[in-house]
Amino acid sequence: MAHQRRITALAAFLFLATQVAATSPKPVVMQGPDLIAAFDGKTASGAYGDGTPVRETYLVGGGITYWDPNWGDKTGKWSVVNGLFCTFYDGMSGGCFRVERIGANCFDFLVAASTEEEALLPPQRQDYTARVSIEGAPSTCPDELSV
């Protein structure tokens, strides 16, 4: 009888685990046109991996405004280079990121290059940096990291 309960409990656990895996969104790596459509003229907010809030507005034409509590307000430029989303700021470093859409309005940024020139080379790294969603629409991020 105890053996039957263990088998039943194991089966229930496996069923629930497969259901969670089936309903979890699969990350989609975004490319040039999708990156532009998702971010051009929009404001994204979220948090870095350490929980620090961040907000960026990607201005039409390639300008950017940035805010976080450590650096304050900054300006700079954004671009798409070799499938990577690049953001660089006046008075602060930036980088080029692989962007993964993990929900209808949820994006993970993984740093892949330190410069636009480096972005032209095959990626040497892809380190998790931040998760954001576009303001003005409900976030679909599972952990609701937003400012």
Coordinates of N, CA and C in Angstrom, one line a residue:
M1 N 0.8 -1.2 0.0 CA 0.0 0.0 0.0 C 0.9 1.3 0.0
A2 N 1.9 1.3 0.8 CA 2.8 2.5 0.9 C 3.5 2.6 -0.5
H3 N 3.9 1.5 -1.1 CA 4.5 1.5 -2.4 C 3.6 2.2 -3.4
Q4 N 2.3 1.8 -3.4 CA 1.3 2.4 -4.3 C 1.2 3.9 -4.1
R5 N 1.2 4.4 -2.9 CA 1.1 5.8 -2.6 C 2.3 6.6 -3.1
R6 N 3.5 6.0 -3.0 CA 4.7 6.6 -3.5 C 4.6 6.7 -5.1
I7 N 4.2 5.7 -5.7 CA 4.0 5.7 -7.2 C 3.0 6.7 -7.6
T8 N 1.9 6.8 -6.9 CA 0.9 7.8 -7.2 C 1.4 9.2 -7.0
A9 N 2.1 9.4 -5.9 CA 2.7 10.7 -5.6 C 3.7 11.1 -6.6
L10 N 4.5 10.2 -7.0 CA 5.5 10.4 -8.1 C 4.9 10.8 -9.4
A11 N 3.8 10.0 -9.7 CA 3.1 10.3 -11.0 C 2.5 11.7 -11.0
A12 N 1.9 12.1 -9.8 CA 1.3 13.4 -9.7 C 2.3 14.5 -9.8
F13 N 3.5 14.3 -9.2 CA 4.6 15.3 -9.3 C 5.0 15.4 -10.8
L14 N 5.3 14.3 -11.4 CA 5.7 14.3 -12.8 C 4.7 15.0 -13.7
F15 N 3.4 14.8 -13.5 CA 2.3 15.4 -14.3 C 2.4 16.9 -14.1
L16 N 2.5 17.4 -12.8 CA 2.5 18.8 -12.5 C 3.8 19.4 -13.1
A17 N 4.9 18.8 -13.0 CA 6.1 19.3 -13.6 C 6.0 19.5 -15.1
T18 N 5.4 18.5 -15.8 CA 5.3 18.7 -17.3 C 4.3 19.7 -17.6
Q19 N 3.3 19.9 -16.8 CA 2.3 21.0 -17.1 C 2.9 22.4 -16.9
V20 N 3.7 22.6 -15.9 CA 4.4 23.8 -15.7 C 5.4 24.1 -16.8
A21 N 6.2 23.1 -17.2 CA 7.1 23.2 -18.3 C 6.4 23.6 -19.6
A22 N 5.2 23.0 -19.8 CA 4.4 23.2 -21.1 C 3.9 24.6 -21.1
T23 N 3.5 25.2 -19.9 CA 2.9 26.5 -19.9 C 4.0 27.6 -19.8
S24 N 5.2 27.3 -19.4 CA 6.3 28.3 -19.3 C 6.7 28.8 -20.7
P25 N 6.7 30.1 -21.0 CA 7.1 30.5 -22.3 C 8.5 30.1 -22.6
K26 N 8.7 29.8 -23.9 CA 10.1 29.4 -24.3 C 10.7 30.7 -24.9
P27 N 11.9 31.1 -24.4 CA 12.6 32.3 -24.9 C 12.8 32.3 -26.4
V28 N 12.5 33.5 -27.0 CA 12.7 33.6 -28.4 C 13.8 34.7 -28.6
V29 N 14.9 34.3 -29.3 CA 15.9 35.3 -29.5 C 15.4 36.3 -30.6
M30 N 15.4 37.6 -30.3 CA 14.9 38.6 -31.2 C 16.1 39.0 -32.2
Q31 N 15.7 39.4 -33.4 CA 16.6 39.8 -34.4 C 16.3 41.3 -34.8
G32 N 17.0 41.8 -35.7 CA 17.0 43.2 -36.1 C 15.6 43.8 -36.2
P33 N 14.8 43.4 -37.2 CA 13.4 44.0 -37.4 C 12.5 43.9 -36.1
D34 N 12.6 42.7 -35.5 CA 11.8 42.5 -34.3 C 12.3 43.4 -33.1
L35 N 13.6 43.6 -33.0 CA 14.1 44.5 -32.0 C 13.6 46.0 -32.2
I36 N 13.7 46.4 -33.4 CA 13.2 47.8 -33.8 C 11.7 47.9 -33.5
A37 N 10.9 46.9 -33.9 CA 9.5 47.0 -33.7 C 9.2 47.0 -32.2
A38 N 9.9 46.2 -31.4 CA 9.6 46.1 -30.0 C 10.0 47.4 -29.2
F39 N 11.1 48.0 -29.6 CA 11.6 49.1 -28.7 C 11.6 50.5 -29.3
D40 N 11.6 50.7 -30.6 CA 11.7 52.0 -31.2 C 10.5 52.9 -30.8
G41 N 10.9 54.0 -30.1 CA 9.8 54.9 -29.7 C 9.1 54.5 -28.4
K42 N 9.7 53.6 -27.7 CA 9.0 53.0 -26.5 C 9.9 53.2 -25.2
T43 N 9.3 53.1 -24.1 CA 10.0 53.1 -22.8 C 9.8 51.7 -22.2
A44 N 11.0 51.2 -21.7 CA 11.0 49.9 -21.0 C 11.5 50.1 -19.6
S45 N 10.9 49.4 -18.7 CA 11.3 49.5 -17.3 C 11.4 48.1 -16.8
G46 N 12.3 47.9 -15.8 CA 12.5 46.6 -15.2 C 13.6 46.7 -14.1
A47 N 14.4 45.7 -14.1 CA 15.5 45.6 -13.1 C 16.6 44.8 -13.6
Y48 N 17.8 45.2 -13.1 CA 19.0 44.4 -13.4 C 18.9 43.1 -12.6
G49 N 19.9 42.2 -12.8 CA 19.9 41.0 -12.1 C 20.0 41.1 -10.6
D50 N 20.6 42.2 -10.1 CA 20.8 42.4 -8.7 C 19.5 43.1 -8.1
G51 N 18.5 43.4 -8.9 CA 17.3 44.0 -8.4 C 17.2 45.5 -8.6
T52 N 18.3 46.1 -9.0 CA 18.3 47.6 -9.2 C 17.4 48.0 -10.3
P53 N 16.4 48.9 -10.0 CA 15.5 49.3 -11.1 C 16.2 50.1 -12.2
V54 N 15.6 50.0 -13.4 CA 16.1 50.7 -14.6 C 15.0 51.1 -15.5
R55 N 15.1 52.2 -16.1 CA 14.1 52.7 -17.1 C 14.9 53.3 -18.3
E56 N 14.5 52.9 -19.5 CA 15.1 53.4 -20.7 C 14.0 53.8 -21.7
T57 N 14.2 54.9 -22.3 CA 13.3 55.3 -23.4 C 14.1 55.3 -24.7
Y58 N 13.7 54.5 -25.7 CA 14.4 54.4 -26.9 C 13.7 55.3 -28.0
L59 N 14.3 56.4 -28.1 CA 13.8 57.5 -29.0 C 13.8 57.1 -30.5
V60 N 12.8 57.5 -31.2 CA 12.8 57.3 -32.7 C 14.1 58.0 -33.2
G61 N 14.8 57.3 -34.0 CA 16.0 57.9 -34.6 C 17.3 57.5 -33.9
G62 N 17.2 56.7 -32.8 CA 18.4 56.2 -32.2 C 18.9 56.9 -30.9
G63 N 18.2 57.9 -30.4 CA 18.5 58.5 -29.1 C 18.0 57.6 -28.0
I64 N 18.6 57.8 -26.8 CA 18.1 57.1 -25.6 C 18.2 57.9 -24.4
T65 N 17.2 57.8 -23.5 CA 17.3 58.4 -22.2 C 17.3 57.2 -21.2
Y66 N 18.0 57.3 -20.1 CA 18.3 56.3 -19.2 C 18.1 56.8 -17.8
W67 N 17.7 55.9 -16.9 CA 17.6 56.2 -15.5 C 17.8 55.0 -14.7
D68 N 18.6 55.1 -13.6 CA 18.6 54.1 -12.5 C 19.0 54.9 -11.3
P69 N 18.8 54.3 -10.1 CA 19.0 55.1 -8.9 C 20.5 55.3 -8.6
N70 N 21.4 54.6 -9.2 CA 22.8 54.7 -8.9 C 23.4 55.8 -9.9
W71 N 23.1 55.8 -11.1 CA 23.6 56.7 -12.1 C 22.8 57.9 -12.4
G72 N 21.5 57.8 -12.0 CA 20.6 58.9 -12.3 C 20.2 59.0 -13.8
D73 N 20.0 60.2 -14.3 CA 19.5 60.4 -15.7 C 20.8 60.5 -16.6
K74 N 20.7 59.8 -17.7 CA 21.8 59.8 -18.7 C 21.1 59.8 -20.1
T75 N 21.9 60.2 -21.1 CA 21.4 60.2 -22.5 C 22.5 59.4 -23.3
G76 N 22.1 59.0 -24.5 CA 23.0 58.3 -25.3 C 22.4 57.9 -26.6
K77 N 22.7 56.7 -27.1 CA 22.2 56.2 -28.4 C 22.0 54.7 -28.3
W78 N 21.0 54.3 -29.1 CA 20.8 52.8 -29.3 C 20.9 52.5 -30.8
S79 N 21.2 51.2 -31.1 CA 21.3 50.8 -32.4 C 21.1 49.2 -32.4
V80 N 21.0 48.7 -33.6 CA 20.9 47.3 -33.8 C 22.1 46.9 -34.7
V81 N 23.0 46.1 -34.2 CA 24.2 45.7 -34.9 C 24.3 44.2 -34.9
N82 N 24.3 43.6 -36.1 CA 24.5 42.1 -36.2 C 23.6 41.3 -35.3
G83 N 22.3 41.8 -35.2 CA 21.3 41.1 -34.5 C 21.3 41.4 -33.0
L84 N 22.2 42.3 -32.5 CA 22.3 42.6 -31.1 C 21.7 44.0 -30.9
F85 N 21.2 44.3 -29.8 CA 20.6 45.5 -29.4 C 21.6 46.3 -28.6
C86 N 22.2 47.4 -29.1 CA 23.3 48.1 -28.5 C 22.8 49.4 -27.9
T87 N 23.2 49.7 -26.7 CA 22.9 50.9 -26.0 C 24.2 51.5 -25.4
F88 N 24.5 52.7 -25.7 CA 25.7 53.4 -25.2 C 25.3 54.8 -24.6
Y89 N 25.9 55.2 -23.6 CA 25.5 56.4 -22.9 C 26.6 57.4 -22.7
D90 N 26.3 58.7 -22.5 CA 27.2 59.7 -22.3 C 27.6 59.6 -20.8
G91 N 28.9 59.4 -20.5 CA 29.4 59.4 -19.1 C 29.2 58.1 -18.4
M92 N 28.8 57.0 -19.2 CA 28.6 55.7 -18.6 C 28.8 54.7 -19.7
S93 N 29.3 53.5 -19.3 CA 29.5 52.5 -20.3 C 28.1 51.9 -20.7
G94 N 28.2 51.1 -21.8 CA 27.0 50.4 -22.3 C 27.4 49.1 -22.9
G95 N 26.7 48.6 -23.8 CA 27.1 47.4 -24.5 C 26.0 46.9 -25.5
C96 N 26.3 45.8 -26.1 CA 25.4 45.2 -27.1 C 24.8 43.9 -26.5
F97 N 23.5 43.7 -26.6 CA 22.8 42.6 -25.9 C 22.1 41.7 -26.9
R98 N 22.1 40.5 -26.5 CA 21.2 39.5 -27.1 C 19.9 39.7 -26.3
V99 N 18.8 39.9 -27.0 CA 17.5 40.1 -26.3 C 16.6 38.9 -26.6
E100 N 16.1 38.3 -25.5 CA 15.2 37.2 -25.6 C 13.8 37.6 -25.1
R101 N 12.8 37.4 -26.0 CA 11.4 37.6 -25.6 C 11.0 36.4 -24.8
I102 N 10.6 36.6 -23.5 CA 10.2 35.5 -22.7 C 8.7 35.5 -22.4
G103 N 8.0 36.5 -23.0 CA 6.6 36.6 -22.9 C 6.1 37.7 -23.8
A104 N 4.8 37.9 -23.9 CA 4.3 38.9 -24.8 C 4.9 40.3 -24.5
N105 N 5.1 40.6 -23.3 CA 5.7 41.9 -22.9 C 6.7 41.6 -21.8
C106 N 7.7 40.8 -22.1 CA 8.8 40.6 -21.2 C 10.1 40.2 -21.9
F107 N 11.2 40.9 -21.6 CA 12.4 40.8 -22.4 C 13.6 40.6 -21.5
D108 N 14.4 39.6 -21.7 CA 15.7 39.5 -21.0 C 16.8 40.0 -21.9
F109 N 17.7 40.8 -21.3 CA 18.9 41.3 -21.9 C 20.1 40.5 -21.5
L110 N 20.9 40.0 -22.4 CA 22.1 39.3 -22.1 C 23.3 40.0 -22.8
V111 N 24.2 40.5 -22.1 CA 25.3 41.2 -22.7 C 26.1 40.3 -23.5
A112 N 26.4 40.7 -24.8 CA 27.2 39.9 -25.7 C 28.4 40.6 -26.2
A113 N 28.5 41.9 -26.2 CA 29.6 42.6 -26.7 C 29.7 44.0 -25.9
S114 N 30.9 44.5 -25.8 CA 31.2 45.7 -25.2 C 31.1 46.9 -26.1
T115 N 31.3 46.7 -27.4 CA 31.3 47.8 -28.4 C 30.5 47.3 -29.6
E116 N 30.2 48.3 -30.5 CA 29.5 47.9 -31.8 C 30.5 47.1 -32.6
E117 N 31.8 47.4 -32.6 CA 32.8 46.7 -33.4 C 32.8 45.3 -32.9
E118 N 32.8 45.0 -31.6 CA 32.9 43.7 -31.1 C 31.6 42.9 -31.4
A119 N 30.5 43.7 -31.6 CA 29.2 43.0 -31.9 C 29.2 42.4 -33.3
L120 N 30.2 42.9 -34.2 CA 30.3 42.3 -35.5 C 31.0 40.9 -35.5
L121 N 31.6 40.6 -34.4 CA 32.3 39.3 -34.3 C 31.3 38.3 -33.7
P122 N 31.6 37.0 -33.8 CA 30.8 35.9 -33.1 C 30.8 36.2 -31.6
P123 N 29.6 36.1 -31.0 CA 29.5 36.3 -29.5 C 30.5 35.4 -28.7
Q124 N 31.2 36.0 -27.8 CA 32.1 35.3 -26.9 C 31.4 35.0 -25.6
R125 N 30.3 35.7 -25.3 CA 29.7 35.6 -24.0 C 28.2 36.0 -24.1
Q126 N 27.4 35.6 -23.2 CA 26.0 36.1 -23.2 C 25.6 36.0 -21.7
D127 N 25.9 37.0 -21.0 CA 25.7 37.1 -19.5 C 24.4 37.8 -19.2
Y128 N 23.5 37.2 -18.4 CA 22.3 37.8 -18.0 C 22.5 39.2 -17.4
T129 N 21.8 40.2 -17.9 CA 21.9 41.6 -17.4 C 20.7 42.1 -16.7
A130 N 19.6 42.1 -17.5 CA 18.3 42.7 -17.0 C 17.1 42.1 -17.6
R131 N 16.0 42.4 -16.9 CA 14.7 42.0 -17.5 C 13.8 43.2 -17.5
V132 N 13.1 43.5 -18.6 CA 12.3 44.7 -18.7 C 11.0 44.3 -19.4
S133 N 10.0 45.2 -19.3 CA 8.8 45.2 -20.1 C 8.5 46.6 -20.6
I134 N 7.7 46.7 -21.6 CA 7.4 47.9 -22.2 C 6.3 48.6 -21.4
E135 N 6.5 49.9 -21.1 CA 5.5 50.6 -20.3 C 4.2 50.9 -21.1
G136 N 3.1 50.9 -20.5 CA 1.8 51.2 -21.2 C 1.1 49.9 -21.6
A137 N 1.6 48.8 -21.3 CA 1.0 47.5 -21.5 C 1.3 46.6 -20.3
P138 N 0.4 45.7 -19.9 CA 0.7 44.9 -18.7 C 1.9 44.0 -19.0
S139 N 2.8 44.0 -17.9 CA 4.0 43.2 -18.0 C 3.5 41.7 -17.9
T140 N 4.2 40.9 -18.7 CA 4.0 39.4 -18.6 C 5.2 38.7 -18.0
C141 N 6.1 39.5 -17.4 CA 7.3 38.9 -16.7 C 6.8 38.1 -15.5
P142 N 7.4 36.9 -15.3 CA 6.9 36.1 -14.2 C 7.3 36.6 -12.8
D143 N 8.3 37.5 -12.7 CA 8.7 38.0 -11.4 C 8.3 39.5 -11.2
E144 N 7.7 40.1 -12.2 CA 7.2 41.5 -12.1 C 8.3 42.4 -11.7
L145 N 9.5 42.3 -12.2 CA 10.5 43.3 -12.0 C 10.2 44.6 -12.7
S146 N 9.9 45.6 -12.0 CA 9.6 46.9 -12.7 C 9.7 48.0 -11.6
V147 N 9.9 49.2 -12.1 CA 10.0 50.4 -11.2 C 8.7 51.0 -11.1

